[in-house]
């Protein structure tokens, strides 16, 4: 069985060489890698969650640095860290709950007898500990005389130590098992996000509407096709998405699945938007402020939709929800792609050649891959857990991430 370092280095190489691209693919592979890390990581019996968190965080920093453009990688790392914290708290709560229950049963059994002051002080101290882990609060409830050493442990020291060690090992194994199970559920959610989003299509697409979309998105494709399967009759206007022209492939697939599609150039979006009832698009990432990072040209579509009061609807899996803001330095808002997508080098070699001298080329090619669309331009965000207003993103982030994990790189530098 390969060790953790081999698995991590292999995935880092794939990310850095762009052999793995796309939010869903990178999210799923990241979750699978972290599941293997949790399974293979050796944990001490004392505070295993902290050791596991540090291991996952260190690996996460490497993965993010390998390809900062794929924000879904960091999202999944933060989700797994949140899972570890939640499962550790769940185990701690169940343990203290059992202790509280046993203390209550002891109180019921001795209610008719004279109360031993030392035992009552111990019970008060135990309850204080369950309410708050403060040592000061624990000591305040203690009497002046020392408590006997067998309040929480058995009279046999050797048996007590062995039992305590066995309990800690069992808790460590339980933590691993619960975290792996939760990651399995996360992977299943990533796999089924398209279907869950598509189930909501009939609530948003109505008869004889005209829908505009840009580029190619599997989530948008399944969303539109699901409405078609529910006997909705509508037409789709597809902007071609230059320079990669992914809209051509999307239009072909829509027609193959029985929808009516019209392909237009990106420059014709403003001319067509007045005839459109709704814009439905897939995105690369959803930010903490409700804005989205989407394929280049999307901001132009959003501005056109706002100008003509057309709803701009985003469909995306919850694994694309990023707890960072677009102004955060660790967020890579754009990706400069190859100039070959725009110009053939042979035709412009005399303009682009640096030549023998040090003069700058006459023609410079800038080919950004993404646009940022502000939250004010987004009407609705439809995820696999339902539709949300952009202003609701803060609530989803608090449900799926821990504040301690927002800035992984910053914590690593410290």
GROMACS .gro file of C-alpha atoms in nm:
model
  414
    1UNK     CA    1   0.000   0.000   0.000
    2UNK     CA    2   0.150   0.339  -0.096
    3UNK     CA    3   0.228   0.577   0.187
    4UNK     CA    4   0.078   0.922   0.233
    5UNK     CA    5   0.369   1.114   0.082
    6UNK     CA    6   0.357   0.914  -0.243
    7UNK     CA    7  -0.018   0.972  -0.280
    8UNK     CA    8   0.013   1.343  -0.211
    9UNK     CA    9   0.306   1.396  -0.447
   10UNK     CA   10   0.127   1.210  -0.726
   11UNK     CA   11  -0.183   1.427  -0.694
   12UNK     CA   12   0.025   1.745  -0.664
   13UNK     CA   13   0.196   1.656  -0.991
   14UNK     CA   14  -0.139   1.606  -1.162
   15UNK     CA   15  -0.266   1.941  -1.039
   16UNK     CA   16   0.045   2.136  -1.131
   17UNK     CA   17   0.057   1.982  -1.481
   18UNK     CA   18  -0.316   2.049  -1.535
   19UNK     CA   19  -0.388   1.680  -1.588
   20UNK     CA   20  -0.687   1.728  -1.359
   21UNK     CA   21  -0.911   2.028  -1.430
   22UNK     CA   22  -1.264   2.129  -1.346
   23UNK     CA   23  -1.426   2.188  -1.008
   24UNK     CA   24  -1.607   1.856  -0.979
   25UNK     CA   25  -1.312   1.641  -1.085
   26UNK     CA   26  -1.064   1.819  -0.859
   27UNK     CA   27  -1.310   1.822  -0.567
   28UNK     CA   28  -1.377   1.449  -0.592
   29UNK     CA   29  -1.011   1.351  -0.626
   30UNK     CA   30  -0.917   1.579  -0.336
   31UNK     CA   31  -1.181   1.418  -0.115
   32UNK     CA   32  -1.061   1.069  -0.213
   33UNK     CA   33  -0.700   1.164  -0.137
   34UNK     CA   34  -0.789   1.306   0.205
   35UNK     CA   35  -0.994   0.995   0.281
   36UNK     CA   36  -0.679   0.788   0.216
   37UNK     CA   37  -0.476   1.027   0.431
   38UNK     CA   38  -0.716   0.987   0.723
   39UNK     CA   39  -0.709   0.609   0.681
   40UNK     CA   40  -0.328   0.585   0.670
   41UNK     CA   41  -0.243   0.854   0.924
   42UNK     CA   42  -0.112   0.720   1.255
   43UNK     CA   43  -0.282   0.893   1.544
   44UNK     CA   44  -0.177   0.908   1.909
   45UNK     CA   45  -0.429   0.808   2.174
   46UNK     CA   46  -0.410   1.159   2.323
   47UNK     CA   47  -0.571   1.441   2.121
   48UNK     CA   48  -0.586   1.253   1.788
   49UNK     CA   49  -0.809   1.514   1.626
   50UNK     CA   50  -0.544   1.786   1.658
   51UNK     CA   51  -0.283   1.562   1.495
   52UNK     CA   52  -0.520   1.474   1.212
   53UNK     CA   53  -0.612   1.840   1.157
   54UNK     CA   54  -0.248   1.943   1.129
   55UNK     CA   55  -0.175   1.660   0.885
   56UNK     CA   56  -0.470   1.748   0.661
   57UNK     CA   57  -0.393   2.121   0.678
   58UNK     CA   58  -0.030   2.067   0.575
   59UNK     CA   59  -0.135   1.853   0.279
   60UNK     CA   60  -0.403   2.103   0.186
   61UNK     CA   61  -0.150   2.385   0.161
   62UNK     CA   62   0.055   2.178  -0.084
   63UNK     CA   63  -0.249   2.095  -0.297
   64UNK     CA   64  -0.364   2.457  -0.313
   65UNK     CA   65  -0.016   2.578  -0.408
   66UNK     CA   66   0.001   2.322  -0.690
   67UNK     CA   67  -0.284   2.492  -0.877
   68UNK     CA   68  -0.436   2.798  -0.704
   69UNK     CA   69  -0.689   2.838  -0.985
   70UNK     CA   70  -0.882   2.529  -0.875
   71UNK     CA   71  -1.055   2.679  -0.572
   72UNK     CA   72  -1.255   2.359  -0.521
   73UNK     CA   73  -0.940   2.191  -0.386
   74UNK     CA   74  -0.918   2.436  -0.096
   75UNK     CA   75  -1.293   2.409  -0.040
   76UNK     CA   76  -1.275   2.032   0.006
   77UNK     CA   77  -0.971   2.058   0.235
   78UNK     CA   78  -1.164   2.301   0.455
   79UNK     CA   79  -1.472   2.079   0.445
   80UNK     CA   80  -1.268   1.780   0.566
   81UNK     CA   81  -1.112   1.988   0.843
   82UNK     CA   82  -1.461   2.093   0.950
   83UNK     CA   83  -1.570   1.728   0.944
   84UNK     CA   84  -1.282   1.630   1.173
   85UNK     CA   85  -1.372   1.904   1.421
   86UNK     CA   86  -1.740   1.812   1.416
   87UNK     CA   87  -1.679   1.439   1.466
   88UNK     CA   88  -1.435   1.507   1.749
   89UNK     CA   89  -1.689   1.730   1.922
   90UNK     CA   90  -1.957   1.466   1.868
   91UNK     CA   91  -1.744   1.200   2.037
   92UNK     CA   92  -1.662   1.436   2.322
   93UNK     CA   93  -2.029   1.523   2.367
   94UNK     CA   94  -2.129   1.157   2.377
   95UNK     CA   95  -1.857   1.084   2.632
   96UNK     CA   96  -1.954   1.369   2.863
   97UNK     CA   97  -2.319   1.281   2.812
   98UNK     CA   98  -2.257   0.929   2.939
   99UNK     CA   99  -2.068   1.070   3.238
  100UNK     CA  100  -2.352   1.310   3.315
  101UNK     CA  101  -2.605   1.026   3.291
  102UNK     CA  102  -2.410   0.805   3.529
  103UNK     CA  103  -2.374   1.093   3.776
  104UNK     CA  104  -2.749   1.153   3.764
  105UNK     CA  105  -2.824   0.785   3.828
  106UNK     CA  106  -2.589   0.787   4.125
  107UNK     CA  107  -2.771   1.090   4.266
  108UNK     CA  108  -3.108   0.913   4.233
  109UNK     CA  109  -2.973   0.604   4.410
  110UNK     CA  110  -2.853   0.800   4.716
  111UNK     CA  111  -3.122   1.064   4.751
  112UNK     CA  112  -3.273   0.902   5.064
  113UNK     CA  113  -2.939   0.863   5.242
  114UNK     CA  114  -2.723   1.108   5.429
  115UNK     CA  115  -2.517   1.305   5.185
  116UNK     CA  116  -2.140   1.259   5.210
  117UNK     CA  117  -1.985   1.609   5.178
  118UNK     CA  118  -1.686   1.478   4.983
  119UNK     CA  119  -1.904   1.288   4.732
  120UNK     CA  120  -2.138   1.583   4.688
  121UNK     CA  121  -1.840   1.810   4.623
  122UNK     CA  122  -1.712   1.565   4.361
  123UNK     CA  123  -2.050   1.556   4.190
  124UNK     CA  124  -2.066   1.934   4.186
  125UNK     CA  125  -1.717   1.949   4.042
  126UNK     CA  126  -1.807   1.695   3.772
  127UNK     CA  127  -2.117   1.892   3.671
  128UNK     CA  128  -1.914   2.211   3.663
  129UNK     CA  129  -1.663   2.041   3.436
  130UNK     CA  130  -1.939   1.927   3.200
  131UNK     CA  131  -2.074   2.279   3.175
  132UNK     CA  132  -1.736   2.445   3.124
  133UNK     CA  133  -1.382   2.308   3.091
  134UNK     CA  134  -1.248   2.590   3.312
  135UNK     CA  135  -1.010   2.460   3.580
  136UNK     CA  136  -1.089   2.763   3.796
  137UNK     CA  137  -1.459   2.678   3.795
  138UNK     CA  138  -1.376   2.316   3.877
  139UNK     CA  139  -1.161   2.406   4.177
  140UNK     CA  140  -1.412   2.655   4.316
  141UNK     CA  141  -1.657   2.373   4.390
  142UNK     CA  142  -1.397   2.161   4.570
  143UNK     CA  143  -1.392   2.145   4.955
  144UNK     CA  144  -1.081   2.231   5.150
  145UNK     CA  145  -1.001   1.864   5.211
  146UNK     CA  146  -0.849   1.670   4.926
  147UNK     CA  147  -1.077   1.450   4.720
  148UNK     CA  148  -1.003   1.079   4.722
  149UNK     CA  149  -0.828   0.951   4.413
  150UNK     CA  150  -1.098   0.696   4.332
  151UNK     CA  151  -1.378   0.942   4.250
  152UNK     CA  152  -1.353   0.891   3.872
  153UNK     CA  153  -1.133   0.581   3.862
  154UNK     CA  154  -1.148   0.235   4.004
  155UNK     CA  155  -0.954   0.138   4.316
  156UNK     CA  156  -0.706  -0.066   4.113
  157UNK     CA  157  -0.450   0.168   3.956
  158UNK     CA  158  -0.321  -0.084   3.703
  159UNK     CA  159  -0.667  -0.182   3.583
  160UNK     CA  160  -0.765   0.183   3.561
  161UNK     CA  161  -0.466   0.273   3.344
  162UNK     CA  162  -0.527  -0.021   3.111
  163UNK     CA  163  -0.895   0.065   3.081
  164UNK     CA  164  -0.815   0.432   3.016
  165UNK     CA  165  -0.566   0.339   2.744
  166UNK     CA  166  -0.813   0.103   2.580
  167UNK     CA  167  -1.081   0.372   2.588
  168UNK     CA  168  -0.849   0.623   2.421
  169UNK     CA  169  -0.752   0.375   2.149
  170UNK     CA  170  -1.117   0.292   2.088
  171UNK     CA  171  -1.200   0.663   2.066
  172UNK     CA  172  -0.919   0.717   1.815
  173UNK     CA  173  -1.047   0.431   1.599
  174UNK     CA  174  -1.401   0.565   1.626
  175UNK     CA  175  -1.285   0.912   1.522
  176UNK     CA  176  -1.114   0.771   1.212
  177UNK     CA  177  -1.417   0.563   1.120
  178UNK     CA  178  -1.662   0.851   1.160
  179UNK     CA  179  -1.444   1.093   0.961
  180UNK     CA  180  -1.405   0.843   0.676
  181UNK     CA  181  -1.780   0.783   0.670
  182UNK     CA  182  -1.845   1.157   0.656
  183UNK     CA  183  -1.595   1.195   0.369
  184UNK     CA  184  -1.774   0.913   0.185
  185UNK     CA  185  -2.096   1.110   0.216
  186UNK     CA  186  -1.913   1.420   0.089
  187UNK     CA  187  -1.791   1.228  -0.218
  188UNK     CA  188  -2.143   1.103  -0.283
  189UNK     CA  189  -2.274   1.460  -0.261
  190UNK     CA  190  -2.016   1.572  -0.517
  191UNK     CA  191  -2.116   1.290  -0.753
  192UNK     CA  192  -2.489   1.358  -0.727
  193UNK     CA  193  -2.485   1.739  -0.722
  194UNK     CA  194  -2.593   1.767  -1.089
  195UNK     CA  195  -2.898   1.550  -1.034
  196UNK     CA  196  -3.001   1.732  -0.715
  197UNK     CA  197  -2.971   2.069  -0.886
  198UNK     CA  198  -3.157   1.945  -1.194
  199UNK     CA  199  -3.455   1.838  -0.979
  200UNK     CA  200  -3.523   2.207  -0.910
  201UNK     CA  201  -3.539   2.304  -1.278
  202UNK     CA  202  -3.914   2.270  -1.312
  203UNK     CA  203  -3.961   2.534  -1.040
  204UNK     CA  204  -3.767   2.796  -1.238
  205UNK     CA  205  -3.816   2.725  -1.609
  206UNK     CA  206  -4.165   2.776  -1.749
  207UNK     CA  207  -4.346   2.711  -2.073
  208UNK     CA  208  -4.236   2.897  -2.389
  209UNK     CA  209  -3.952   3.084  -2.218
  210UNK     CA  210  -3.625   3.182  -2.381
  211UNK     CA  211  -3.316   3.094  -2.177
  212UNK     CA  212  -2.968   3.233  -2.242
  213UNK     CA  213  -2.648   3.059  -2.135
  214UNK     CA  214  -2.278   3.106  -2.203
  215UNK     CA  215  -2.007   2.852  -2.270
  216UNK     CA  216  -2.035   2.491  -2.156
  217UNK     CA  217  -2.140   2.372  -1.812
  218UNK     CA  218  -2.257   2.022  -1.726
  219UNK     CA  219  -2.460   2.158  -1.437
  220UNK     CA  220  -2.644   2.402  -1.665
  221UNK     CA  221  -2.688   2.128  -1.927
  222UNK     CA  222  -2.851   1.886  -1.681
  223UNK     CA  223  -3.063   2.166  -1.540
  224UNK     CA  224  -3.202   2.257  -1.883
  225UNK     CA  225  -3.254   1.894  -1.987
  226UNK     CA  226  -3.438   1.817  -1.663
  227UNK     CA  227  -3.690   2.091  -1.744
  228UNK     CA  228  -3.731   1.940  -2.091
  229UNK     CA  229  -3.803   1.599  -1.938
  230UNK     CA  230  -4.081   1.761  -1.735
  231UNK     CA  231  -4.253   1.856  -2.062
  232UNK     CA  232  -4.144   2.217  -2.052
  233UNK     CA  233  -4.117   2.367  -2.401
  234UNK     CA  234  -3.857   2.645  -2.427
  235UNK     CA  235  -3.571   2.768  -2.642
  236UNK     CA  236  -3.207   2.808  -2.540
  237UNK     CA  237  -2.983   3.083  -2.676
  238UNK     CA  238  -2.620   2.973  -2.643
  239UNK     CA  239  -2.338   3.229  -2.655
  240UNK     CA  240  -2.043   3.052  -2.813
  241UNK     CA  241  -1.790   3.142  -2.543
  242UNK     CA  242  -1.488   3.253  -2.744
  243UNK     CA  243  -1.204   3.180  -2.773
  244UNK     CA  244  -1.255   2.816  -2.675
  245UNK     CA  245  -1.604   2.805  -2.830
  246UNK     CA  246  -1.740   2.561  -2.575
  247UNK     CA  247  -2.088   2.689  -2.653
  248UNK     CA  248  -2.077   2.501  -2.983
  249UNK     CA  249  -2.044   2.169  -2.800
  250UNK     CA  250  -2.319   2.266  -2.554
  251UNK     CA  251  -2.560   2.358  -2.835
  252UNK     CA  252  -2.492   2.028  -3.010
  253UNK     CA  253  -2.563   1.833  -2.693
  254UNK     CA  254  -2.881   2.029  -2.623
  255UNK     CA  255  -3.013   1.953  -2.971
  256UNK     CA  256  -2.917   1.589  -2.929
  257UNK     CA  257  -3.136   1.574  -2.618
  258UNK     CA  258  -3.436   1.731  -2.785
  259UNK     CA  259  -3.406   2.102  -2.700
  260UNK     CA  260  -3.417   2.394  -2.940
  261UNK     CA  261  -3.088   2.585  -2.942
  262UNK     CA  262  -2.970   2.904  -3.111
  263UNK     CA  263  -2.598   2.985  -3.120
  264UNK     CA  264  -2.495   3.352  -3.113
  265UNK     CA  265  -2.161   3.526  -3.093
  266UNK     CA  266  -2.055   3.676  -2.761
  267UNK     CA  267  -2.072   4.024  -2.911
  268UNK     CA  268  -2.443   3.970  -2.989
  269UNK     CA  269  -2.545   3.917  -2.626
  270UNK     CA  270  -2.662   4.273  -2.571
  271UNK     CA  271  -2.862   4.256  -2.893
  272UNK     CA  272  -3.032   3.929  -2.787
  273UNK     CA  273  -3.085   3.989  -2.415
  274UNK     CA  274  -3.409   4.185  -2.460
  275UNK     CA  275  -3.572   3.870  -2.604
  276UNK     CA  276  -3.460   3.652  -2.314
  277UNK     CA  277  -3.666   3.562  -2.006
  278UNK     CA  278  -3.382   3.429  -1.792
  279UNK     CA  279  -3.006   3.373  -1.790
  280UNK     CA  280  -2.892   3.036  -1.650
  281UNK     CA  281  -2.519   2.971  -1.624
  282UNK     CA  282  -2.268   2.749  -1.450
  283UNK     CA  283  -1.971   2.902  -1.268
  284UNK     CA  284  -1.623   2.814  -1.150
  285UNK     CA  285  -1.666   2.924  -0.787
  286UNK     CA  286  -1.906   3.103  -0.551
  287UNK     CA  287  -1.740   3.352  -0.316
  288UNK     CA  288  -1.825   3.444   0.043
  289UNK     CA  289  -1.985   3.775  -0.057
  290UNK     CA  290  -2.222   3.611  -0.307
  291UNK     CA  291  -2.017   3.701  -0.614
  292UNK     CA  292  -1.905   3.430  -0.856
  293UNK     CA  293  -1.599   3.349  -1.061
  294UNK     CA  294  -1.718   3.235  -1.403
  295UNK     CA  295  -1.588   3.180  -1.758
  296UNK     CA  296  -1.465   3.491  -1.933
  297UNK     CA  297  -1.746   3.698  -2.083
  298UNK     CA  298  -1.988   3.622  -1.800
  299UNK     CA  299  -1.968   3.969  -1.649
  300UNK     CA  300  -2.082   4.112  -1.982
  301UNK     CA  301  -2.381   3.876  -1.974
  302UNK     CA  302  -2.464   3.978  -1.615
  303UNK     CA  303  -2.445   4.349  -1.698
  304UNK     CA  304  -2.669   4.300  -2.000
  305UNK     CA  305  -2.918   4.106  -1.787
  306UNK     CA  306  -2.923   4.378  -1.522
  307UNK     CA  307  -2.972   4.648  -1.787
  308UNK     CA  308  -3.282   4.470  -1.922
  309UNK     CA  309  -3.410   4.342  -1.583
  310UNK     CA  310  -3.353   3.977  -1.678
  311UNK     CA  311  -3.290   3.735  -1.387
  312UNK     CA  312  -2.931   3.609  -1.374
  313UNK     CA  313  -2.943   3.260  -1.221
  314UNK     CA  314  -2.632   3.060  -1.123
  315UNK     CA  315  -2.638   2.680  -1.090
  316UNK     CA  316  -2.346   2.524  -0.899
  317UNK     CA  317  -2.271   2.247  -0.653
  318UNK     CA  318  -2.209   2.338  -0.292
  319UNK     CA  319  -1.849   2.214  -0.327
  320UNK     CA  320  -1.786   2.532  -0.530
  321UNK     CA  321  -1.869   2.752  -0.231
  322UNK     CA  322  -1.547   2.925  -0.125
  323UNK     CA  323  -1.526   3.090   0.220
  324UNK     CA  324  -1.286   3.356   0.089
  325UNK     CA  325  -1.362   3.699  -0.050
  326UNK     CA  326  -1.244   3.803  -0.396
  327UNK     CA  327  -1.009   4.064  -0.249
  328UNK     CA  328  -0.826   3.806  -0.034
  329UNK     CA  329  -0.466   3.769  -0.155
  330UNK     CA  330  -0.484   3.388  -0.156
  331UNK     CA  331  -0.770   3.390  -0.410
  332UNK     CA  332  -0.653   3.349  -0.768
  333UNK     CA  333  -0.924   3.536  -0.957
  334UNK     CA  334  -0.794   3.463  -1.304
  335UNK     CA  335  -0.595   3.227  -1.518
  336UNK     CA  336  -0.402   3.353  -1.819
  337UNK     CA  337  -0.435   3.097  -2.094
  338UNK     CA  338  -0.222   3.033  -2.399
  339UNK     CA  339  -0.219   3.302  -2.672
  340UNK     CA  340  -0.251   3.018  -2.925
  341UNK     CA  341  -0.625   3.007  -2.846
  342UNK     CA  342  -0.655   3.354  -3.001
  343UNK     CA  343  -0.387   3.381  -3.269
  344UNK     CA  344  -0.191   3.137  -3.476
  345UNK     CA  345   0.173   3.213  -3.414
  346UNK     CA  346   0.277   3.159  -3.773
  347UNK     CA  347   0.051   3.437  -3.900
  348UNK     CA  348   0.179   3.694  -3.648
  349UNK     CA  349   0.537   3.575  -3.600
  350UNK     CA  350   0.683   3.899  -3.737
  351UNK     CA  351   0.478   4.102  -3.484
  352UNK     CA  352   0.522   3.875  -3.184
  353UNK     CA  353   0.885   3.770  -3.230
  354UNK     CA  354   1.123   3.919  -2.977
  355UNK     CA  355   1.398   3.871  -3.235
  356UNK     CA  356   1.764   3.937  -3.180
  357UNK     CA  357   1.719   4.278  -3.022
  358UNK     CA  358   1.564   4.366  -2.687
  359UNK     CA  359   1.259   4.549  -2.819
  360UNK     CA  360   0.919   4.447  -2.693
  361UNK     CA  361   0.687   4.264  -2.936
  362UNK     CA  362   0.447   4.480  -3.132
  363UNK     CA  363   0.150   4.253  -3.053
  364UNK     CA  364   0.081   4.128  -2.702
  365UNK     CA  365  -0.190   3.870  -2.641
  366UNK     CA  366  -0.390   3.861  -2.316
  367UNK     CA  367  -0.622   3.562  -2.282
  368UNK     CA  368  -0.791   3.554  -1.938
  369UNK     CA  369  -0.988   3.247  -1.849
  370UNK     CA  370  -1.234   3.390  -1.595
  371UNK     CA  371  -1.453   3.686  -1.508
  372UNK     CA  372  -1.564   3.803  -1.165
  373UNK     CA  373  -1.938   3.877  -1.138
  374UNK     CA  374  -2.032   4.083  -0.832
  375UNK     CA  375  -2.313   3.976  -0.600
  376UNK     CA  376  -2.529   4.273  -0.707
  377UNK     CA  377  -2.561   4.121  -1.054
  378UNK     CA  378  -2.663   3.773  -0.933
  379UNK     CA  379  -3.036   3.712  -0.883
  380UNK     CA  380  -3.029   3.356  -0.744
  381UNK     CA  381  -2.778   3.084  -0.661
  382UNK     CA  382  -2.917   2.731  -0.706
  383UNK     CA  383  -2.712   2.460  -0.533
  384UNK     CA  384  -2.771   2.095  -0.454
  385UNK     CA  385  -2.920   2.198  -0.121
  386UNK     CA  386  -3.164   2.453  -0.266
  387UNK     CA  387  -3.187   2.805  -0.403
  388UNK     CA  388  -3.032   3.094  -0.212
  389UNK     CA  389  -2.998   3.467  -0.234
  390UNK     CA  390  -2.634   3.583  -0.267
  391UNK     CA  391  -2.661   3.753   0.071
  392UNK     CA  392  -2.725   3.411   0.231
  393UNK     CA  393  -2.377   3.277   0.151
  394UNK     CA  394  -2.243   3.372   0.493
  395UNK     CA  395  -2.489   3.130   0.653
  396UNK     CA  396  -2.392   2.841   0.428
  397UNK     CA  397  -2.025   2.908   0.497
  398UNK     CA  398  -2.083   2.889   0.873
  399UNK     CA  399  -2.258   2.553   0.822
  400UNK     CA  400  -1.988   2.394   0.607
  401UNK     CA  401  -1.661   2.549   0.723
  402UNK     CA  402  -1.481   2.642   1.045
  403UNK     CA  403  -1.349   2.994   1.083
  404UNK     CA  404  -1.008   2.859   1.192
  405UNK     CA  405  -0.960   2.706   0.846
  406UNK     CA  406  -1.042   3.002   0.624
  407UNK     CA  407  -0.679   3.106   0.572
  408UNK     CA  408  -0.484   2.781   0.546
  409UNK     CA  409  -0.173   2.940   0.396
  410UNK     CA  410  -0.159   3.211   0.660
  411UNK     CA  411  -0.175   2.962   0.945
  412UNK     CA  412   0.093   2.752   0.779
  413UNK     CA  413   0.329   3.051   0.755
  414UNK     CA  414   0.285   3.122   1.122
   0.00000   0.00000   0.00000
